[in-house]
PDB file of C-alpha atoms and ligand atoms in Angstrom:
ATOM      1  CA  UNK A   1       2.062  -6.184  -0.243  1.00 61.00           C
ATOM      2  CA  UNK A   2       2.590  -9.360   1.379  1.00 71.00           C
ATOM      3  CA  UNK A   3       0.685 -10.311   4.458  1.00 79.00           C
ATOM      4  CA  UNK A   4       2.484 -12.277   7.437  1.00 87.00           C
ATOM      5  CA  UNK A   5       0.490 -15.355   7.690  1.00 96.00           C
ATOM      6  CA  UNK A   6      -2.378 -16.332  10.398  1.00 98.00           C
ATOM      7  CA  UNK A   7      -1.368 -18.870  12.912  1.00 98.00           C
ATOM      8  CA  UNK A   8      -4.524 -19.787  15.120  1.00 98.00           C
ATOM      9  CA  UNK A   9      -4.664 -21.490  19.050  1.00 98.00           C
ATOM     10  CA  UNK A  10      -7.223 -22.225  21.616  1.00 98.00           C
ATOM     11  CA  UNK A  11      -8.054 -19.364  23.302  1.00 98.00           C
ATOM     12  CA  UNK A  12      -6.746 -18.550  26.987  1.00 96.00           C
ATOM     13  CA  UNK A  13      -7.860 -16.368  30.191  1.00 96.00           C
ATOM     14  CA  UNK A  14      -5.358 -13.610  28.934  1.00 97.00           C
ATOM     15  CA  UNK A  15      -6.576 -13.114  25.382  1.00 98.00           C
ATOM     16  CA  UNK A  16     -10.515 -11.627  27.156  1.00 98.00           C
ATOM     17  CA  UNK A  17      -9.599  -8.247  26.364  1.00 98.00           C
ATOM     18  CA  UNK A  18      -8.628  -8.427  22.489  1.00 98.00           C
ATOM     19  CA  UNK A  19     -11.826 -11.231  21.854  1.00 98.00           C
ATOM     20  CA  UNK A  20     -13.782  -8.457  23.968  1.00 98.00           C
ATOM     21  CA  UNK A  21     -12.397  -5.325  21.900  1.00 98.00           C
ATOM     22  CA  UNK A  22     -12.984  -7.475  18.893  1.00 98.00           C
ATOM     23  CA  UNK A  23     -16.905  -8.319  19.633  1.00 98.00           C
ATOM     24  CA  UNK A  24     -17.625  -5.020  20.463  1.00 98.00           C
ATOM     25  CA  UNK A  25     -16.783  -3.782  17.195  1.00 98.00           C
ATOM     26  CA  UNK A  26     -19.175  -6.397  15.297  1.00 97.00           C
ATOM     27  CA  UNK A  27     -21.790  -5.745  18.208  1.00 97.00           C
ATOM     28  CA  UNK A  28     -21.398  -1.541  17.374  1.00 97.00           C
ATOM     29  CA  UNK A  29     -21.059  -2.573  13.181  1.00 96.00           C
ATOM     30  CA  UNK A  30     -24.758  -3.972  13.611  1.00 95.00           C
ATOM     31  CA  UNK A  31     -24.272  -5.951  11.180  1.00 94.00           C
ATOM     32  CA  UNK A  32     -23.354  -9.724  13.474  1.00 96.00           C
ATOM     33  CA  UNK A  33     -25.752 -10.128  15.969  1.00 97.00           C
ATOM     34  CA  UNK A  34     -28.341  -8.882  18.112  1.00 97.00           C
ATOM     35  CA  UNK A  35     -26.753  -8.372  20.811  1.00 96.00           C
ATOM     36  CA  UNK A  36     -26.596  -4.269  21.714  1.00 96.00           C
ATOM     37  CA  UNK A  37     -24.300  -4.070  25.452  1.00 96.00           C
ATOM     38  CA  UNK A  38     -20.745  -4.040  24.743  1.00 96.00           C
ATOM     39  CA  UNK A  39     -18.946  -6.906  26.391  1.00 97.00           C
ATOM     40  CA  UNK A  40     -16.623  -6.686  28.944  1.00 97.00           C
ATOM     41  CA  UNK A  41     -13.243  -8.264  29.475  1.00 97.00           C
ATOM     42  CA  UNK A  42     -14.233  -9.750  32.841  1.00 98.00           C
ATOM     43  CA  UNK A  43     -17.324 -10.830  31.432  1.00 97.00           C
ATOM     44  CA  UNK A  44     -15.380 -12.888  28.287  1.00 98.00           C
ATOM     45  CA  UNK A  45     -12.674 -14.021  30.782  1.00 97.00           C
ATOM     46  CA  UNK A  46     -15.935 -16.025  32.999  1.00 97.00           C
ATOM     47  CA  UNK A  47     -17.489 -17.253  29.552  1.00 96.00           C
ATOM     48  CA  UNK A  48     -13.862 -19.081  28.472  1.00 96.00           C
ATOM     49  CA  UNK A  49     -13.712 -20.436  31.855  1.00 95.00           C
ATOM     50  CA  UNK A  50     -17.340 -21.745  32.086  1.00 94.00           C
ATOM     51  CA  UNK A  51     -16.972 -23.593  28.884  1.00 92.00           C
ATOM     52  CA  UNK A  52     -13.693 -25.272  29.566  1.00 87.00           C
ATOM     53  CA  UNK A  53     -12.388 -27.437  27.130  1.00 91.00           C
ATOM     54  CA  UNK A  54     -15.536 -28.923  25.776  1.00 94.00           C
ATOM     55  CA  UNK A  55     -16.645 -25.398  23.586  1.00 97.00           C
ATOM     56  CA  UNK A  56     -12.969 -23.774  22.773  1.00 97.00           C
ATOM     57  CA  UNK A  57     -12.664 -20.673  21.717  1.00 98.00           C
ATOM     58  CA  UNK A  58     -10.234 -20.140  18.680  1.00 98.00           C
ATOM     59  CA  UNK A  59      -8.174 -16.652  18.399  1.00 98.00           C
ATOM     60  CA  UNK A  60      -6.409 -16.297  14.710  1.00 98.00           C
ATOM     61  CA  UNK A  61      -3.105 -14.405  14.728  1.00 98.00           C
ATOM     62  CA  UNK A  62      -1.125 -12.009  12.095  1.00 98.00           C
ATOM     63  CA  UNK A  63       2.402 -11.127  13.549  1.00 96.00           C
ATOM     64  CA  UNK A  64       2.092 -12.018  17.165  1.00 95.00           C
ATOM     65  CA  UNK A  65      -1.459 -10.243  17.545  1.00 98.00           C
ATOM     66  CA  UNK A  66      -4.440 -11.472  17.692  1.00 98.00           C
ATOM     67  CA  UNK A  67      -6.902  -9.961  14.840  1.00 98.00           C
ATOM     68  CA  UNK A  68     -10.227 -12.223  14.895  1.00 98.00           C
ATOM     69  CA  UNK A  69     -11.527 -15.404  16.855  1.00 98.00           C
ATOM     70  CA  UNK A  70     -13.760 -18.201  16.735  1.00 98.00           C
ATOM     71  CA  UNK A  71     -16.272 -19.654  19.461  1.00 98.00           C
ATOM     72  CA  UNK A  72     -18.828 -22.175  19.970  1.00 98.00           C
ATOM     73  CA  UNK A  73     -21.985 -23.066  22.639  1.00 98.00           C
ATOM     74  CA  UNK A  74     -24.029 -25.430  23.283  1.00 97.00           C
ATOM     75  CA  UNK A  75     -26.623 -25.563  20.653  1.00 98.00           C
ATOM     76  CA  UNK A  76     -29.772 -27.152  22.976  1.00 97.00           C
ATOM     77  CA  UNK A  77     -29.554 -28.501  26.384  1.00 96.00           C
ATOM     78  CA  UNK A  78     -31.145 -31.826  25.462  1.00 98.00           C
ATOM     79  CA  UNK A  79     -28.684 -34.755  25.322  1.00 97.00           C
ATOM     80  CA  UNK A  80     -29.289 -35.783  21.344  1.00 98.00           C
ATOM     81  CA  UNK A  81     -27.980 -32.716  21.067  1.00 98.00           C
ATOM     82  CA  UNK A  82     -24.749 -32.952  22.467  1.00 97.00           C
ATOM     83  CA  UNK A  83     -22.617 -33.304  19.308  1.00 98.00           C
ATOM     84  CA  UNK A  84     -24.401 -29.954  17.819  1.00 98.00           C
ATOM     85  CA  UNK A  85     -22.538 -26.427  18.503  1.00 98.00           C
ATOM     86  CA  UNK A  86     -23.938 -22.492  17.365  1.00 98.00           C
ATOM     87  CA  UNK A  87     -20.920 -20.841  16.657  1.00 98.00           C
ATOM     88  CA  UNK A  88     -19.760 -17.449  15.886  1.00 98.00           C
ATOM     89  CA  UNK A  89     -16.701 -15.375  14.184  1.00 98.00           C
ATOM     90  CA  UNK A  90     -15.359 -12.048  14.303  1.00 98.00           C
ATOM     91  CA  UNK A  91     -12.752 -10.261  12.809  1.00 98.00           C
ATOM     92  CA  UNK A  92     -10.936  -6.990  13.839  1.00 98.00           C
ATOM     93  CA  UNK A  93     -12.108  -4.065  11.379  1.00 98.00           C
ATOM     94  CA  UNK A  94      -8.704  -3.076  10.241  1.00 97.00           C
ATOM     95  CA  UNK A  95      -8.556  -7.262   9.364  1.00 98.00           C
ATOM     96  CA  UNK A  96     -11.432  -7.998   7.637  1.00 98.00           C
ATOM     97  CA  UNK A  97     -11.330  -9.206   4.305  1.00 98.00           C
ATOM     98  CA  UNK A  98      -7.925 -10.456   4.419  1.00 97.00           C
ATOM     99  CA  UNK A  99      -8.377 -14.308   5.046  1.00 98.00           C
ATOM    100  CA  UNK A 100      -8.457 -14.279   9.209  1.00 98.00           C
ATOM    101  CA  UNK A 101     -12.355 -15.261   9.655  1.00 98.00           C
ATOM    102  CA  UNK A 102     -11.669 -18.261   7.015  1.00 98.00           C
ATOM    103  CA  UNK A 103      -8.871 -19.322   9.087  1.00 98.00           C
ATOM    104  CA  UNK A 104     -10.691 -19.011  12.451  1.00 98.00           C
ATOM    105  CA  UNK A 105     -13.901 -20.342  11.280  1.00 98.00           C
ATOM    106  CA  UNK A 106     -11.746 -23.833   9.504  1.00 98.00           C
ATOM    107  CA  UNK A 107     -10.062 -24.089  12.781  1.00 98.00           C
ATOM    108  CA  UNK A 108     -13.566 -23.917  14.563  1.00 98.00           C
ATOM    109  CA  UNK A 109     -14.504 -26.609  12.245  1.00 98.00           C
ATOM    110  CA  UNK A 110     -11.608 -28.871  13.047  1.00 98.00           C
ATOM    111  CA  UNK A 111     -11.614 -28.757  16.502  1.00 98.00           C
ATOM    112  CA  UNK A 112     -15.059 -29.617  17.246  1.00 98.00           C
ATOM    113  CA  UNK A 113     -14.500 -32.345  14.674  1.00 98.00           C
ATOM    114  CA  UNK A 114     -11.564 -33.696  17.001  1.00 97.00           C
ATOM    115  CA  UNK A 115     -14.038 -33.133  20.561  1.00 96.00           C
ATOM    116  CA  UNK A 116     -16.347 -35.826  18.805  1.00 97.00           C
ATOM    117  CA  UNK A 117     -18.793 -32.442  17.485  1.00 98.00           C
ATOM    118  CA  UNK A 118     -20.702 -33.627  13.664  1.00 98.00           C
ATOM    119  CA  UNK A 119     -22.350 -30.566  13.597  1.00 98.00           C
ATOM    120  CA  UNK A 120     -21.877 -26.193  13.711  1.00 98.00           C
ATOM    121  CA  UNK A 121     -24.351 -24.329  13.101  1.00 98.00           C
ATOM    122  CA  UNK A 122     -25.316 -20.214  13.226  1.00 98.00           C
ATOM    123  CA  UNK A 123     -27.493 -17.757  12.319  1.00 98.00           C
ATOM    124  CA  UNK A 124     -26.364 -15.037   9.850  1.00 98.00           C
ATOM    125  CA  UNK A 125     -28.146 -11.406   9.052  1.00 98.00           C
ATOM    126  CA  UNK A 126     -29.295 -12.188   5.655  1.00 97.00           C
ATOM    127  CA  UNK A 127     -27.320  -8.505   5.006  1.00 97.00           C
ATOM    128  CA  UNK A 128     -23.888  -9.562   6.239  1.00 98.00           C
ATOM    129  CA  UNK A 129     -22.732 -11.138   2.188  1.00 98.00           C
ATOM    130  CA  UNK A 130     -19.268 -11.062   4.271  1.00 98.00           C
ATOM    131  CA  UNK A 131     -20.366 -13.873   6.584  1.00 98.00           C
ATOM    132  CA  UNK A 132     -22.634 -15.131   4.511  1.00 98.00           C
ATOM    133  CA  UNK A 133     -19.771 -15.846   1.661  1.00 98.00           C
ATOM    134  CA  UNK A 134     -17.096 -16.536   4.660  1.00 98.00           C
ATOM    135  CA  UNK A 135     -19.326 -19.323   5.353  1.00 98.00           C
ATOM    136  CA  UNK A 136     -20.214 -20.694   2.057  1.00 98.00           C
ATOM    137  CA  UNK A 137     -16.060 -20.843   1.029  1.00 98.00           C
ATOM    138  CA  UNK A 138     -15.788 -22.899   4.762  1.00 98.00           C
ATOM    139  CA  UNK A 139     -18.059 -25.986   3.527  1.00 98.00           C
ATOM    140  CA  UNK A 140     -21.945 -24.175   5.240  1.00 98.00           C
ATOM    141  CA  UNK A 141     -24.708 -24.945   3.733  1.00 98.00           C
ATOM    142  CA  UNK A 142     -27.643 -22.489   3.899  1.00 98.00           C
ATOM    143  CA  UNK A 143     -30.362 -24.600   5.522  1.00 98.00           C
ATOM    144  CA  UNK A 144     -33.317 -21.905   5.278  1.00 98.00           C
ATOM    145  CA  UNK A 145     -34.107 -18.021   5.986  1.00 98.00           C
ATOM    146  CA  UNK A 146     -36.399 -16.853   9.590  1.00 98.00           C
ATOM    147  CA  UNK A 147     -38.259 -14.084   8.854  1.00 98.00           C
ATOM    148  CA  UNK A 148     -38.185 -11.239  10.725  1.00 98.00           C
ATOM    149  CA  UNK A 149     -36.692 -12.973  13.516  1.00 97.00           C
ATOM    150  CA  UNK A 150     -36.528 -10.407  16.064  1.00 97.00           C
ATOM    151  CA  UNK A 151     -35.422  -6.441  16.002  1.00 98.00           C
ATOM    152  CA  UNK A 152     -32.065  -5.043  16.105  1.00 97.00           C
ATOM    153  CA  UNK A 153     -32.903  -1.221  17.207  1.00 96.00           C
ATOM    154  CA  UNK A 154     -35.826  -1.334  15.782  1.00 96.00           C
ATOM    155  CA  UNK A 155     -35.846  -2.824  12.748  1.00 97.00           C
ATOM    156  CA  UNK A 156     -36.569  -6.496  11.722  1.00 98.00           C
ATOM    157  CA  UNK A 157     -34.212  -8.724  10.527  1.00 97.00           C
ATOM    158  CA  UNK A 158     -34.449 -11.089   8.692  1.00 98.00           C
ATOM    159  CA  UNK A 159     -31.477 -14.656   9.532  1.00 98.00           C
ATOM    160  CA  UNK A 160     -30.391 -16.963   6.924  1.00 98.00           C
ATOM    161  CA  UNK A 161     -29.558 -20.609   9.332  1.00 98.00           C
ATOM    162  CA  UNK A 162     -26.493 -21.991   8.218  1.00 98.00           C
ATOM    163  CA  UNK A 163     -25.015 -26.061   8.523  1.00 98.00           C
ATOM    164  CA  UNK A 164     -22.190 -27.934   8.117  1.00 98.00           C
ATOM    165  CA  UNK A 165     -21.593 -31.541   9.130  1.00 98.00           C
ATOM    166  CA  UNK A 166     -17.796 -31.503  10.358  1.00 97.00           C
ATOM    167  CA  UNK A 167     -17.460 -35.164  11.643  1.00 93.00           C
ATOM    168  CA  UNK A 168     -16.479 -36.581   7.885  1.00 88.00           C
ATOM    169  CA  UNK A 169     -19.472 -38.522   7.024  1.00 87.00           C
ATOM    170  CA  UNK A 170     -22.094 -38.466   4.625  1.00 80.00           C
ATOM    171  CA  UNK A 171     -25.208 -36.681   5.706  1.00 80.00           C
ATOM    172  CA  UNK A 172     -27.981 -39.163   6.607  1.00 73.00           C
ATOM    173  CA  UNK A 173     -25.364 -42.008   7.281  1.00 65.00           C
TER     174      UNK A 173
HETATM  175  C1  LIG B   1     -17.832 -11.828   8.555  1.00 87.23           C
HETATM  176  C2  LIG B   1     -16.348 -11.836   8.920  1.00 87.23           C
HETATM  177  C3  LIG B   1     -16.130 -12.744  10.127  1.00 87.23           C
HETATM  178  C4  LIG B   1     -15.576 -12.403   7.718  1.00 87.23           C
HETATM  179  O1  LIG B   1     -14.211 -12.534   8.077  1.00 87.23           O
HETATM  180  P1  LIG B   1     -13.052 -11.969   7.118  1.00 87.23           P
HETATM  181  O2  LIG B   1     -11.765 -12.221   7.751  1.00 87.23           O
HETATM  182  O3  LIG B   1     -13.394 -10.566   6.762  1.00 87.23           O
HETATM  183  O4  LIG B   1     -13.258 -12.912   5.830  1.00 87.23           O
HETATM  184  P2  LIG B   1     -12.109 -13.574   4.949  1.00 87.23           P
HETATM  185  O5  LIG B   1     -11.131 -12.509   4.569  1.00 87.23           O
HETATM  186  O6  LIG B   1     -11.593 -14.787   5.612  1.00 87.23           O
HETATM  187  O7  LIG B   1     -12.916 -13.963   3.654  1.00 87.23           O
HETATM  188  C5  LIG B   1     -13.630 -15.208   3.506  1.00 87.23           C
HETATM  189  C6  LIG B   1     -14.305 -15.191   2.140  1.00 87.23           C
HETATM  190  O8  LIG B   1     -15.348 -14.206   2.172  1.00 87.23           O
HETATM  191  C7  LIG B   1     -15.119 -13.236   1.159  1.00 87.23           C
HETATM  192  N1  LIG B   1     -15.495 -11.929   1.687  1.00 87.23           N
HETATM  193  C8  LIG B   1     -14.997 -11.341   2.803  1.00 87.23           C
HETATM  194  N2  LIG B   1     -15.579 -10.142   2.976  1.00 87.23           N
HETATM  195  C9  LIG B   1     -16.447  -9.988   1.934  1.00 87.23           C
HETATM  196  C10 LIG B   1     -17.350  -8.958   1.573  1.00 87.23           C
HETATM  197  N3  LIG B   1     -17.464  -7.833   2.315  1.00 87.23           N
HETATM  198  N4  LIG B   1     -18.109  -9.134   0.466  1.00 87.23           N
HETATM  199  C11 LIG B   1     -18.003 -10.259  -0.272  1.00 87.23           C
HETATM  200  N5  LIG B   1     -17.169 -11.293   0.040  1.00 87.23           N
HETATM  201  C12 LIG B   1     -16.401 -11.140   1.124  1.00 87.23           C
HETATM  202  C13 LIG B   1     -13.653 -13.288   0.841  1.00 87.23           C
HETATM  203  O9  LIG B   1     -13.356 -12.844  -0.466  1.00 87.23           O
HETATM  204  C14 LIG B   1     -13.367 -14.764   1.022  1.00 87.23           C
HETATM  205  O10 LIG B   1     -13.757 -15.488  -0.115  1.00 87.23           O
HETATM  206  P3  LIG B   1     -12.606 -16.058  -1.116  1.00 87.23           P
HETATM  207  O11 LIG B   1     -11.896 -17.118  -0.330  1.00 87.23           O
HETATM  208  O12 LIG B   1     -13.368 -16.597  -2.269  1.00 87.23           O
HETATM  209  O13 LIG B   1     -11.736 -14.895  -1.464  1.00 87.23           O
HETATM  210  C15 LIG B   1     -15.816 -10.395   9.197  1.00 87.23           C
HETATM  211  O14 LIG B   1     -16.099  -9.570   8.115  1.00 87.23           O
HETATM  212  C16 LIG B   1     -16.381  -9.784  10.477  1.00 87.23           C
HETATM  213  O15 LIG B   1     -15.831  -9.964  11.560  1.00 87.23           O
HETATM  214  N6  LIG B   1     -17.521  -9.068  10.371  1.00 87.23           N
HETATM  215  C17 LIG B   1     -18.142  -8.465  11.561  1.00 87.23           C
HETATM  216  C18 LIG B   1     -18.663  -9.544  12.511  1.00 87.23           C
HETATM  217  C19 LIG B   1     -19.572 -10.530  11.800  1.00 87.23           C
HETATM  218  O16 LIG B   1     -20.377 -10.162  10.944  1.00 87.23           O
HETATM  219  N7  LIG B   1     -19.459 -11.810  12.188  1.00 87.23           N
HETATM  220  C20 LIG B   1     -20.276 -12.870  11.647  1.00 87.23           C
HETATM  221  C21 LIG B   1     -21.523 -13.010  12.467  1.00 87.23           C
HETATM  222  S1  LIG B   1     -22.597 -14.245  11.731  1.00 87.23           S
END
């Protein structure tokens, strides 16, 4: 079968309730993040307002409908840190595996790039091989593994750190 293709656009005020819907199936999949309260619309709709255009948040499209999405924050508050972003990506279940998080996570990449950003990084469950290869194909590098970082309902889990410098130059230059 032939898929339509994935178009992808900075997120606005009226996408909160798909990028909510979406992030509250990772967050019940246990598998993303260790975050356990599902998310509301209003809630989403406040966080892409209070980041305005510095930290975009990208949606990726199939046939007019949004099916997974791509966001950033700040990474530290200090100002050397200013050019550094933790991101994160999630796909719709009934999308996964079909080429959407690549497409979100490159557009990620290349916007941040454009805002003057060298640097994402994230923090993956070293169980999610879906994220963990997403990344990987996407240019990440892994930088190094916390161990048992903190519990996710009850049990510890271990997070592989991922990098990748996005600005176009060599690392150390
Ligand atoms: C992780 C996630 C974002 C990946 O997005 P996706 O749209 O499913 O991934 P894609 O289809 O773009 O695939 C990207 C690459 O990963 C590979 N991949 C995807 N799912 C995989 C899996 N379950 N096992 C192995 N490889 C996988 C693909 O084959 C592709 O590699 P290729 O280009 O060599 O073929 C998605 O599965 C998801 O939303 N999971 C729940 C939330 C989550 O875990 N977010 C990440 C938090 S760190």
């Amino acid at each position: 079968m032939t898929r339509k293709p994935i178009t992808t656009r900075l997120a606005r005020g009226a996408d909160a309730d798909t990028i909510a819907a979406i992030y509250n199936e990772g967050i019940n999949d246990g598998m993303a993040t260790f975050e356990t309260e599902p998310r509301t619309a209003a809630e989403i709709a406040a966080l892409l307002a209070g980041k305005h255009d510095r930290y975009p948040t990208i949606v990726a499209e199939r046939d007019g409908r949004i099916v997974g999405w791509a966001s950033a924050s700040p990474y530290r508050s200090r100002p050397a840190y200013a050019g550094v972003a933790e991101h994160s990506v999630y796909v719709a279940r009934a999308a996964r595996g079909s080429g959407v998080g690549r497409a979100a996570l490159d557009a990620l990449c290349r916007t941040y790039a454009e805002r003057g950003f060298w640097k994402l990084v994230s923090r993956i469950f070293s169980e999610n091989i879906a994220s963990l290869v997403l990344h990987e194909r996407c240019g990440f590098r892994v930088v190094g593994v916390y161990r048992r970082h903190a519990k996710l309902h009850g049990k510890w889990r271990d997070c592989v750190i991922v990098e990748k410098l996005i600005d176009g130059r060599e690392p150390g230059l």
